[in-house]
Short mmCIF file of C-alpha atoms in Angstrom, two decimals:
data_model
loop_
_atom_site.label_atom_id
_atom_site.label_comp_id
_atom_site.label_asym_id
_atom_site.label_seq_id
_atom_site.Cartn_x
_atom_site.Cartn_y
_atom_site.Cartn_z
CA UNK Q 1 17.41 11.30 -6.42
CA UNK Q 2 17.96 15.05 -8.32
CA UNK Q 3 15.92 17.60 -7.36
CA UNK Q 4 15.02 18.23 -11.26
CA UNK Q 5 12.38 15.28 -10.76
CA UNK Q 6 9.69 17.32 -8.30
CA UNK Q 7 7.95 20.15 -10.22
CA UNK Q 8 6.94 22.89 -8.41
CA UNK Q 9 3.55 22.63 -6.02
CA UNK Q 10 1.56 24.13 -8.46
CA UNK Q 11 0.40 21.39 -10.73
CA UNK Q 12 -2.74 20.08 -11.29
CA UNK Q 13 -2.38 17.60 -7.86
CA UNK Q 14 0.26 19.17 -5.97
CA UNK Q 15 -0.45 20.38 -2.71
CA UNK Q 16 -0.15 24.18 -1.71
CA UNK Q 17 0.18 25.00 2.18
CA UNK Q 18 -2.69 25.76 3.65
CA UNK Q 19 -3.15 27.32 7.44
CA UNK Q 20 -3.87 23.79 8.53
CA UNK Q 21 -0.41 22.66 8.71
CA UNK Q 22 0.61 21.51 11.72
CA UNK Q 23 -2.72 19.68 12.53
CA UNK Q 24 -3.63 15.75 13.22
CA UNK Q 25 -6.39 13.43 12.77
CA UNK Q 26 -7.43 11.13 15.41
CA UNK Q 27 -8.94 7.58 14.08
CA UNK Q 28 -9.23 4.23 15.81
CA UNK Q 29 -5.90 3.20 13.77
CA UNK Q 30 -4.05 6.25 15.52
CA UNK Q 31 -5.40 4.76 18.81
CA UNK Q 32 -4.78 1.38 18.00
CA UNK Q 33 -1.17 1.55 17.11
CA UNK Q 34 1.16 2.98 19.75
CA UNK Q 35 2.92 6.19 18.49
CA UNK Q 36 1.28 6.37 15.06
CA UNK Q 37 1.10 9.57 14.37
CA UNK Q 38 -0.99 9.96 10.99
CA UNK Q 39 -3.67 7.75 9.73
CA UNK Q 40 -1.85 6.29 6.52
CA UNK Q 41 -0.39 2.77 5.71
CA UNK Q 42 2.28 2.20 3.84
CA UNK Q 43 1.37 -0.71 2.50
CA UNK Q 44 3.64 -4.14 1.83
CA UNK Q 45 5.30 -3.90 -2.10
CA UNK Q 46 7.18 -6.91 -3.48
CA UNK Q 47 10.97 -5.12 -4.13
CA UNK Q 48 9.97 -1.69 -3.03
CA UNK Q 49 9.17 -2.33 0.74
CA UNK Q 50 13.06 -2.69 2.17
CA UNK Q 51 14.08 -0.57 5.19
CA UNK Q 52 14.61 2.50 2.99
CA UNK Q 53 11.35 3.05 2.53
CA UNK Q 54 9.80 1.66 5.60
CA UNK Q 55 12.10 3.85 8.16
CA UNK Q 56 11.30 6.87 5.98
CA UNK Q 57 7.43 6.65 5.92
CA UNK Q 58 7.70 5.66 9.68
CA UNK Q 59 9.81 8.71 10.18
CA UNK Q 60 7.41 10.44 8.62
CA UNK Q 61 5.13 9.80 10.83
CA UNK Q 62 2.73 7.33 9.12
CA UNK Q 63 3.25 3.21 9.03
CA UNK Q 64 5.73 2.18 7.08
CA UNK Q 65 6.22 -1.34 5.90
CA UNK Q 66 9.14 -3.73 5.20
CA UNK Q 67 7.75 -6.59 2.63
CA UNK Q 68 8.58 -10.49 4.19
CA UNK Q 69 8.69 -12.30 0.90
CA UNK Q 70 11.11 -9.33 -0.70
CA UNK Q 71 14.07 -10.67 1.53
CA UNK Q 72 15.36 -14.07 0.29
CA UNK Q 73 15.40 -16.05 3.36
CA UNK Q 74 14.18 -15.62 6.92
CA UNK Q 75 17.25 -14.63 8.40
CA UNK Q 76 17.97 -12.15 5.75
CA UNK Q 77 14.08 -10.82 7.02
CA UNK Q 78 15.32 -10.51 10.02
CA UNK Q 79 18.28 -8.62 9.45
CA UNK Q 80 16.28 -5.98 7.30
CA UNK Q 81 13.34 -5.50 9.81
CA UNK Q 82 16.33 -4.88 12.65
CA UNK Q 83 17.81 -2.26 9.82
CA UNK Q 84 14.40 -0.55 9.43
CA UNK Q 85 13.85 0.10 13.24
CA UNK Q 86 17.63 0.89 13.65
CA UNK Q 87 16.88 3.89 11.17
CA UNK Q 88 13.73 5.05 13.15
CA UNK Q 89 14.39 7.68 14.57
CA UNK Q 90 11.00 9.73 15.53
CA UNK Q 91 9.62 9.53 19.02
CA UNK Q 92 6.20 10.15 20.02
CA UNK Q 93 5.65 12.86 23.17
CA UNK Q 94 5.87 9.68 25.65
CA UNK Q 95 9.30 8.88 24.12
CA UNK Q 96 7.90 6.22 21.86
CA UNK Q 97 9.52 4.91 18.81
CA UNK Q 98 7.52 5.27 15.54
CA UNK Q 99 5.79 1.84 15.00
CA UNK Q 100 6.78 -0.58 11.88
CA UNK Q 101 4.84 -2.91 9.96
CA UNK Q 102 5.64 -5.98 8.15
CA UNK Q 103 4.25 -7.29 5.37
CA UNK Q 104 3.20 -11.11 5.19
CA UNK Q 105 1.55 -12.10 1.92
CA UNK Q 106 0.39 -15.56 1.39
CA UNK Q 107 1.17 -16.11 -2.41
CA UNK Q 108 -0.11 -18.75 -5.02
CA UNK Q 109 3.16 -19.88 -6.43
CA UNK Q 110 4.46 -23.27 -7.19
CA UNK Q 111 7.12 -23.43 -5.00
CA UNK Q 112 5.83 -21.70 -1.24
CA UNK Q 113 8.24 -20.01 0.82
CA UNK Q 114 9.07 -21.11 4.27
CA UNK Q 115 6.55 -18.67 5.59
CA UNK Q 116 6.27 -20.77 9.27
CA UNK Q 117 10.11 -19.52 9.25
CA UNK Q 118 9.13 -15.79 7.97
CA UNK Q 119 6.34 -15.66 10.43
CA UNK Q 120 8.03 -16.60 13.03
CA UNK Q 121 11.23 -14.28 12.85
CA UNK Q 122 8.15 -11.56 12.44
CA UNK Q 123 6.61 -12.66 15.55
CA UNK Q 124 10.30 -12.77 17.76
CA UNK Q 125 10.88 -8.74 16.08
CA UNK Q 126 9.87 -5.79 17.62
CA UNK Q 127 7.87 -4.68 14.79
CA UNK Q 128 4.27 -3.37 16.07
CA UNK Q 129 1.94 -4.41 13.29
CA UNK Q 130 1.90 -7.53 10.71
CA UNK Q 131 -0.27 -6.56 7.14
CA UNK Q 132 -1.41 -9.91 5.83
CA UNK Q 133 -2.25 -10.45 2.78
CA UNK Q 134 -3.15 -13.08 -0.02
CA UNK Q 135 -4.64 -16.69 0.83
CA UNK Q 136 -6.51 -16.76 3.97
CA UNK Q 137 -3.77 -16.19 6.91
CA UNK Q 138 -5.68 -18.69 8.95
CA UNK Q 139 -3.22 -19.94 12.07
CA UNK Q 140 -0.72 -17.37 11.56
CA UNK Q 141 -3.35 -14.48 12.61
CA UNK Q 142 -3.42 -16.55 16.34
CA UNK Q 143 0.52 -16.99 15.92
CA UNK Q 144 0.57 -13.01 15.30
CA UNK Q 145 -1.72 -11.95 18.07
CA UNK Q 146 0.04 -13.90 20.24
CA UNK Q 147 3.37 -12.37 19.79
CA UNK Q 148 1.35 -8.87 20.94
CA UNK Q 149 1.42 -7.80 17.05
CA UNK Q 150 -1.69 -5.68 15.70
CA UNK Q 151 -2.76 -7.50 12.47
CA UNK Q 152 -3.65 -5.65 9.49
CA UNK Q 153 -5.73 -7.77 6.98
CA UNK Q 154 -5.82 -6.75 3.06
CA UNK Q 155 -9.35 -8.00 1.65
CA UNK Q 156 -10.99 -7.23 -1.97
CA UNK Q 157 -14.19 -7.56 -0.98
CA UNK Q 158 -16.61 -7.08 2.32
CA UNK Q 159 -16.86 -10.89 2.40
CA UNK Q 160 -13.62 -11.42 2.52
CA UNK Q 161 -13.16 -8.54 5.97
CA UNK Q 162 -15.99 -10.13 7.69
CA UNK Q 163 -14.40 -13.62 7.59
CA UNK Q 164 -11.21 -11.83 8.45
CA UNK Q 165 -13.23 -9.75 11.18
CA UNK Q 166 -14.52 -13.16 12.49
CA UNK Q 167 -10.38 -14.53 12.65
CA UNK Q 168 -9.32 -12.03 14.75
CA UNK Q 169 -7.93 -9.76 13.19
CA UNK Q 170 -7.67 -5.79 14.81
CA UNK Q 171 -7.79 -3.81 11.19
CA UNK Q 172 -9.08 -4.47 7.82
CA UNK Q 173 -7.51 -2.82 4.65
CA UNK Q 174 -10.35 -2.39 1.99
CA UNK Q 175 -8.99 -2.87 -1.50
CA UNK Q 176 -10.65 -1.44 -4.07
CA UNK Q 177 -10.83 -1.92 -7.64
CA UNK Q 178 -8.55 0.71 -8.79
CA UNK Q 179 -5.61 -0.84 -6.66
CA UNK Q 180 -2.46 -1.93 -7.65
CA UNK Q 181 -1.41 -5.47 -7.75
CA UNK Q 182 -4.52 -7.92 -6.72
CA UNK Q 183 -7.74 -6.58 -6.71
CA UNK Q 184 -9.41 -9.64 -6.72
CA UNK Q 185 -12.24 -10.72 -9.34
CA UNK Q 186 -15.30 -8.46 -7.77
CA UNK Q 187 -14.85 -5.19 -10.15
CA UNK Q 188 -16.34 -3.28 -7.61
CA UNK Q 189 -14.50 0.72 -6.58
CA UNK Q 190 -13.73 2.24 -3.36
CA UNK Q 191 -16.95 4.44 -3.08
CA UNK Q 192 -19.05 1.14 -2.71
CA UNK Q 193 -16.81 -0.88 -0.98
CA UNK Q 194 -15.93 1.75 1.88
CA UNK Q 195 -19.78 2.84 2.25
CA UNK Q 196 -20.92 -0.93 2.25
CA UNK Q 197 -17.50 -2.05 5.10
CA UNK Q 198 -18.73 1.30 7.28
CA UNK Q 199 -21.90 -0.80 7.66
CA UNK Q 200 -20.83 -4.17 7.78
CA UNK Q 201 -17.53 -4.41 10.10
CA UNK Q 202 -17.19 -3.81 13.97
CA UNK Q 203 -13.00 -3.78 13.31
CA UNK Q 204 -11.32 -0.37 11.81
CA UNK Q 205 -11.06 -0.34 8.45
CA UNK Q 206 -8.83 1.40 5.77
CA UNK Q 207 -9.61 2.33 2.50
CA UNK Q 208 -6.81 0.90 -0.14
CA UNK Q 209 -6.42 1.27 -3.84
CA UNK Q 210 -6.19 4.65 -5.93
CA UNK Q 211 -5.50 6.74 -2.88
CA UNK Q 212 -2.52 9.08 -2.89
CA UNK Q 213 -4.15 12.69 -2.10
CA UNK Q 214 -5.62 14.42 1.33
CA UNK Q 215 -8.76 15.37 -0.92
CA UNK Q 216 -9.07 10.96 -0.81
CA UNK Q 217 -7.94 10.53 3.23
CA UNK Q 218 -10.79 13.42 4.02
CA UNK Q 219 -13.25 11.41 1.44
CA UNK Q 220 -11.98 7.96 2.57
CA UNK Q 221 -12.81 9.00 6.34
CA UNK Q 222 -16.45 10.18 5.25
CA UNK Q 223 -17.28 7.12 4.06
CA UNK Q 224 -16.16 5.59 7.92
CA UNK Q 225 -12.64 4.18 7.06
CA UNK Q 226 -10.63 5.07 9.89
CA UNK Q 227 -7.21 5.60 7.73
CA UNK Q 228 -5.64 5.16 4.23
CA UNK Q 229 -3.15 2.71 2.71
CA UNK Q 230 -1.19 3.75 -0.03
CA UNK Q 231 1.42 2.04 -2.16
CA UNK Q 232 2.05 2.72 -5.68
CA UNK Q 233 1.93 7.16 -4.25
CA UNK Q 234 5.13 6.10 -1.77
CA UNK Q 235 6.61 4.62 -4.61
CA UNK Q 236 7.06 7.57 -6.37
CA UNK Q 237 9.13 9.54 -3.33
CA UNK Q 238 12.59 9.95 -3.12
CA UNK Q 239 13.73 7.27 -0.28
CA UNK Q 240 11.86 4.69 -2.58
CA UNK Q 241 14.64 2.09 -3.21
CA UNK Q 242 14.08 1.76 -6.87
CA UNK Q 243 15.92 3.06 -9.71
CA UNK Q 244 14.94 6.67 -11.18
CA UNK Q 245 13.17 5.09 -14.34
CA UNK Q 246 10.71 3.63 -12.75
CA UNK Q 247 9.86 6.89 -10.47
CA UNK Q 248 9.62 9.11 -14.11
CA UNK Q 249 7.28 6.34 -15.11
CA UNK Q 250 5.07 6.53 -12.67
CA UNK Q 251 5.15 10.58 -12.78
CA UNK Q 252 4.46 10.65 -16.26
CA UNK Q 253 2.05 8.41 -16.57
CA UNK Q 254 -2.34 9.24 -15.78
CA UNK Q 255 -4.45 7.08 -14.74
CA UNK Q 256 -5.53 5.20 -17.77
CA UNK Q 257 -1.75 3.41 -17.66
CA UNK Q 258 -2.65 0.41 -16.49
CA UNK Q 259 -3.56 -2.71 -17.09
CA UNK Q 260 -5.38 -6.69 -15.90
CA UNK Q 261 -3.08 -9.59 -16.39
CA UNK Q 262 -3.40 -13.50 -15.36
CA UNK Q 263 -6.95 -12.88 -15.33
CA UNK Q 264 -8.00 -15.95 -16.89
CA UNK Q 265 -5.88 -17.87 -14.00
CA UNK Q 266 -7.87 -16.23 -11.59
CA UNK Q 267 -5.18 -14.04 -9.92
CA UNK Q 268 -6.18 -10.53 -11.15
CA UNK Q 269 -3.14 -8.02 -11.57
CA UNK Q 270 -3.33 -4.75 -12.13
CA UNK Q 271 -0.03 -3.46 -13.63
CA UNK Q 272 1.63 -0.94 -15.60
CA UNK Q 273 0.44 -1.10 -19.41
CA UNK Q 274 3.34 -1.50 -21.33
CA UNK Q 275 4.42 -3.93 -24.03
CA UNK Q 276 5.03 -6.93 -22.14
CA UNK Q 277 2.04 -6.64 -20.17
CA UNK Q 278 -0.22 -6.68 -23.71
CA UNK Q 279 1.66 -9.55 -24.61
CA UNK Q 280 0.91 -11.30 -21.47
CA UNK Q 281 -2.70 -10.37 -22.59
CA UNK Q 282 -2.07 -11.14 -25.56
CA UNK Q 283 -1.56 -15.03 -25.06
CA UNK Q 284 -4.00 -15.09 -22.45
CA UNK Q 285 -6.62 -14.61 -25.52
CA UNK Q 286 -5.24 -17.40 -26.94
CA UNK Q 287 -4.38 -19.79 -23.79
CA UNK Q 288 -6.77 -19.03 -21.40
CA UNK Q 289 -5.81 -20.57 -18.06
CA UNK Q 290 -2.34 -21.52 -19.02
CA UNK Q 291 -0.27 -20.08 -16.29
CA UNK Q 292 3.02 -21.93 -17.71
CA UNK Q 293 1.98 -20.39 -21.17
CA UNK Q 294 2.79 -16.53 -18.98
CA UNK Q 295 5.20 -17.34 -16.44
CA UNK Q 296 7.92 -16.84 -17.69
CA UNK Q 297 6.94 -12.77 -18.20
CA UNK Q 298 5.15 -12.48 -15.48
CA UNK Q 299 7.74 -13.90 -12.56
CA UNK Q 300 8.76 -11.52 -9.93
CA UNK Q 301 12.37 -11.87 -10.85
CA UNK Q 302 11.63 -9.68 -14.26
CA UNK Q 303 10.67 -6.71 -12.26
CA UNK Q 304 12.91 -7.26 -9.74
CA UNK Q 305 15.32 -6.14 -12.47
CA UNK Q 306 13.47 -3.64 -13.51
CA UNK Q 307 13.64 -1.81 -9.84
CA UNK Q 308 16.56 -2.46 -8.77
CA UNK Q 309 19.25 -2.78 -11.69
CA UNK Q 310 17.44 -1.17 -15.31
CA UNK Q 311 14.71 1.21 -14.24
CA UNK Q 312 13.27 0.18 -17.46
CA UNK Q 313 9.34 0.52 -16.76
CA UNK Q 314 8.94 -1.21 -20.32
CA UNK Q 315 10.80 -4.60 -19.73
CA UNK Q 316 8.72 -6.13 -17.38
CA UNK Q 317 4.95 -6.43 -16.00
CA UNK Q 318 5.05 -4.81 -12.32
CA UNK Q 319 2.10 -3.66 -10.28
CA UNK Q 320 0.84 0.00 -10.59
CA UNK Q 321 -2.70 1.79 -9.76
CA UNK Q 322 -5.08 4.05 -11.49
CA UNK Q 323 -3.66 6.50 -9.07
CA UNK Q 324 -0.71 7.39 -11.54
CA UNK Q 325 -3.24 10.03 -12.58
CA UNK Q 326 -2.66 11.88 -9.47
CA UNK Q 327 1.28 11.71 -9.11
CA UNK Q 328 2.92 14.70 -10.60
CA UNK Q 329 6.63 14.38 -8.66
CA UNK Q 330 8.36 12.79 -6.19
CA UNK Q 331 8.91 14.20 -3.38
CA UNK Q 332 10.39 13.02 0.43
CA UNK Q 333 8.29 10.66 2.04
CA UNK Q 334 8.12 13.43 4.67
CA UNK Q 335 7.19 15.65 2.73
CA UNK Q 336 4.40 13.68 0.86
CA UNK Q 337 3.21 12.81 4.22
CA UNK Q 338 2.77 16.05 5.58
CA UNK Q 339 0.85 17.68 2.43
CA UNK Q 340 -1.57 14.72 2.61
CA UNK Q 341 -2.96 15.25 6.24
CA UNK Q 342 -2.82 19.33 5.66
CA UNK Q 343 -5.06 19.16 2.45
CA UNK Q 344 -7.34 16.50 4.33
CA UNK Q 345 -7.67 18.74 7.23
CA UNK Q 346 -8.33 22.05 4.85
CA UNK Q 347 -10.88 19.66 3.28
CA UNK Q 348 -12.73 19.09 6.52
CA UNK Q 349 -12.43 21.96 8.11
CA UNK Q 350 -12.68 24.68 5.48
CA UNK Q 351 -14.26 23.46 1.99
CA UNK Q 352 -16.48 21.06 3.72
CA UNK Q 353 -17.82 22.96 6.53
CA UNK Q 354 -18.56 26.38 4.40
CA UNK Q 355 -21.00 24.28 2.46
CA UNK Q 356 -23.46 23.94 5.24
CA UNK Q 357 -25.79 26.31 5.38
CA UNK Q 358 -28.81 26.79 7.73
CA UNK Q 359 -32.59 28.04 7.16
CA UNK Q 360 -33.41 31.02 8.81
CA UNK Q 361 -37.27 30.58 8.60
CA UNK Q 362 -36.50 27.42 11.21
#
């Protein structure tokens, strides 16, 4: 990607160095997961998450995440999660290999995948961590487990974790309302949803949806989340494997740029507003609950195109967050990485602590 696309680091949510650099944070996720470095999730992304990106964010040293249901088959899964780890290359101080994740969403669609197949090629890989997603993953969280892999649930509501807690699974990713893609029907933000999970849940938890600055990680591990997962923020980097259009898009945009669809079918996207998404909206006024009425804007086959062969962020409805608002370049996933964790650590350690203050009459 040209260098013209990252502005310099003194916009209004760029990062400057700070004397924190060099520093790490400790959570129960960097325990968890052998050789994770930093506490942030790249999380699964329907044509985004291929072994470009996943390797890169890995390399980085955060999780990075190659999406099941991207790759059309489960062999041609398995070929792309062996690509991603072959283009690993970071090694903890034990000699370690960076961890990978893969993405398993359960989808409502009206013809399902194979996903015994998918799971199982996940389950016979040497990837570290499985994110599921969607319907409830049910079985495939014993299959997972099983084959040694850390599970990663996504849930939209506290609910929804504590049912996952009670399945087994090791981590909880807490989607809030300003996510993009599903946020589920609740309407409810991060700052309750974190505040009310650091009560509820015995499991880690990480705080999902908006997030794409260290300002968020240091706020997100306040509230008790024990990590971040970001998606739409990765998007915008320069090993993301979609075309250049879609990257200005996202740069350019703020946060009011998006947009509900297929809400009156009861599977809440939130996507970038554009004119195909209002029409989508548009006939949902009209034909409420009339998925066949929608489909044929909303498959993922139209923003497939978009990605990978037009970059044209106006011909199709794809999933984007609020957190457009705070993307002003694109920058290496490295790079991105690294900023994050020293502005959450100047946070903590600097801004936070010289507020406290202490009464000298006690």
């Amino acid at each position: 990607m040209p260098r013209t696309h990252t502005p310099p680091r003194s916009g209004p949510h760029s990062i400057a160095p700070v004397a924190s650099m060099g520093a790490k944070l400790r959570t129960r996720l960097t325990d968890l997961v052998p050789a994770l470095e930093h506490p942030i999730v790249c999380g699964g992304m329907h044509h985004v998450g291929y072994a470009e990106l996943a390797s890169a964010v890995s390399n980085a040293g955060a999780l990075g995440t190659v999406t099941a249901l991207t790759q059309p088959s489960p062999e041609a899964l398995r070929a792309e999660i062996d690509r991603a780890l072959r283009m690993i290359t970071r090694t903890d101080g034990r000699g370690r290999k960076a961890p990978l994740a893969v993405n398993f969403t359960l989808l409502p669609t009206l013809r399902p995948p194979d996903y015994e197949s998918y799971a199982r090629v996940i389950c016979e890989s040497a990837c570290a961590v499985v994110e599921t997603a969607g319907a409830s993953p049910g079985a495939f969280i014993e299959m997972f487990k099983r084959a040694g892999k850390i599970v990663i649930h996504k849930c939209t509501s506290v609910r929804h974790a504590l049912a996952a807690e009670r399945l087994g699974v090791d981590v909880v990713s807490i989607d809030g309302y300003e996510c993009a893609g599903h946020p589920g029907t609740n309407d409810v933000g991060a700052m309750v949803l974190l505040a009310k999970a650091q009560e509820r849940l015995r499991v880690p938890f990480l705080a999902c949806g908006g997030v794409g600055t260290g300002r968020q990680l240091a706020a997100a591990l306040a509230l008790g989340a024990d990590g971040v997962c970001m998606g739409t923020r990765f998007m915008a980097t320069r090993e993301a494997p979609i075309k250049e259009g879609i990257k200005k898009a996202l740069v350019s945009a703020d946060e009011n740029q998006t947009t509900l669809v297929m809400t009156t079918v009861k599977n809440h996207e939130r996507v970038y507003k554009n004119k195909v998404a209002e029409e989508v909206r548009a006939i949902e006024a009209v034909k409420p609950g009339d998925f066949g009425a929608i489909h044929h804007l909303v498959r993922g086959e139209n923003y497939r195109q978009s990605f990978q062969e037009t970059g044209d962020p106006d011909s199709s409805v794809w999933s984007a967050g609020c957190v457009m608002g705070l993307i002003d370049d694109a920058p290496t996933c490295d790079e991105l990485v690294a900023r994050i964790i020293d502005e959450a650590v100047d946070v903590m350690t600097r801004r936070l602590t010289g507020m406290i203050t202490h009464d000298a009459r006690l």
